[in-house]
């Protein structure tokens, strides 16, 4: 989308879309660190890799469908974690259209 907006000389839309995407990614990385911080570095890095590769929604949905229980050192159950991350994505997808 950013490329399409830029090609059509709609730089405000391109900037807003890119900016909210970056903010979403950074917020998800920070929350991933907070939510999985007590589970150890391997768990933190694995979860952050899911966020960076943009596969976190699929991983979260899989955990919810399989009815995984909350891990020992985790502060959230998989369903609550999925709801939080999906809410972040949803809100930050709406913002560019509302700003401009």
Short mmCIF file of C-alpha atoms in Angstrom, two decimals, residues 20-88:
data_model
loop_
_atom_site.label_atom_id
_atom_site.label_comp_id
_atom_site.label_asym_id
_atom_site.label_seq_id
_atom_site.Cartn_x
_atom_site.Cartn_y
_atom_site.Cartn_z
CA UNK A 20 1.38 3.18 11.89
CA UNK A 21 2.90 -0.07 10.63
CA UNK A 22 6.18 0.73 12.34
CA UNK A 23 4.43 1.83 15.54
CA UNK A 24 2.38 -1.38 15.53
CA UNK A 25 5.47 -3.52 15.10
CA UNK A 26 7.41 -1.71 17.84
CA UNK A 27 4.47 -1.84 20.26
CA UNK A 28 4.04 -5.55 19.63
CA UNK A 29 7.75 -6.16 20.22
CA UNK A 30 7.67 -4.25 23.52
CA UNK A 31 4.56 -6.10 24.69
CA UNK A 32 6.05 -9.42 23.64
CA UNK A 33 9.08 -8.68 25.80
CA UNK A 34 6.83 -7.74 28.73
CA UNK A 35 4.49 -10.73 28.37
CA UNK A 36 7.24 -13.34 27.91
CA UNK A 37 10.01 -11.72 29.97
CA UNK A 38 9.89 -14.28 32.78
CA UNK A 39 9.98 -17.27 30.42
CA UNK A 40 13.63 -16.87 29.44
CA UNK A 41 15.54 -15.39 26.53
CA UNK A 42 14.85 -18.26 24.13
CA UNK A 43 11.10 -17.78 24.54
CA UNK A 44 11.38 -13.99 24.18
CA UNK A 45 13.46 -14.24 21.00
CA UNK A 46 11.16 -16.89 19.50
CA UNK A 47 8.06 -14.78 20.16
CA UNK A 48 9.76 -11.62 18.84
CA UNK A 49 10.74 -13.50 15.69
CA UNK A 50 7.06 -14.40 15.19
CA UNK A 51 6.22 -10.68 15.43
CA UNK A 52 8.96 -9.58 13.01
CA UNK A 53 8.04 -12.29 10.48
CA UNK A 54 4.39 -11.18 10.76
CA UNK A 55 3.22 -14.68 11.69
CA UNK A 56 2.22 -13.89 15.29
CA UNK A 57 -1.53 -13.74 14.49
CA UNK A 58 -1.37 -17.24 13.03
CA UNK A 59 0.66 -18.60 15.95
CA UNK A 60 -1.75 -17.04 18.46
CA UNK A 61 -4.78 -18.40 16.61
CA UNK A 62 -3.22 -21.86 16.53
CA UNK A 63 -2.61 -21.75 20.29
CA UNK A 64 -6.20 -20.70 20.94
CA UNK A 65 -7.66 -23.37 18.64
CA UNK A 66 -5.52 -26.05 20.30
CA UNK A 67 -6.73 -24.75 23.70
CA UNK A 68 -3.22 -24.37 25.04
CA UNK A 69 -3.02 -23.51 28.70
CA UNK A 70 -1.05 -20.60 30.12
CA UNK A 71 2.63 -21.46 30.48
CA UNK A 72 4.15 -21.55 33.94
CA UNK A 73 5.97 -18.20 33.82
CA UNK A 74 3.59 -16.50 31.38
CA UNK A 75 1.42 -13.65 32.63
CA UNK A 76 -1.34 -14.16 30.03
CA UNK A 77 -3.27 -17.08 28.63
CA UNK A 78 -3.11 -17.50 24.82
CA UNK A 79 -6.65 -16.18 24.26
CA UNK A 80 -6.02 -12.91 26.11
CA UNK A 81 -2.67 -12.45 24.38
CA UNK A 82 -4.31 -12.94 20.98
CA UNK A 83 -7.03 -10.40 21.81
CA UNK A 84 -4.47 -7.79 22.86
CA UNK A 85 -2.34 -8.17 19.74
CA UNK A 86 -5.33 -8.24 17.38
CA UNK A 87 -6.69 -5.09 19.06
CA UNK A 88 -3.38 -3.31 18.48
#
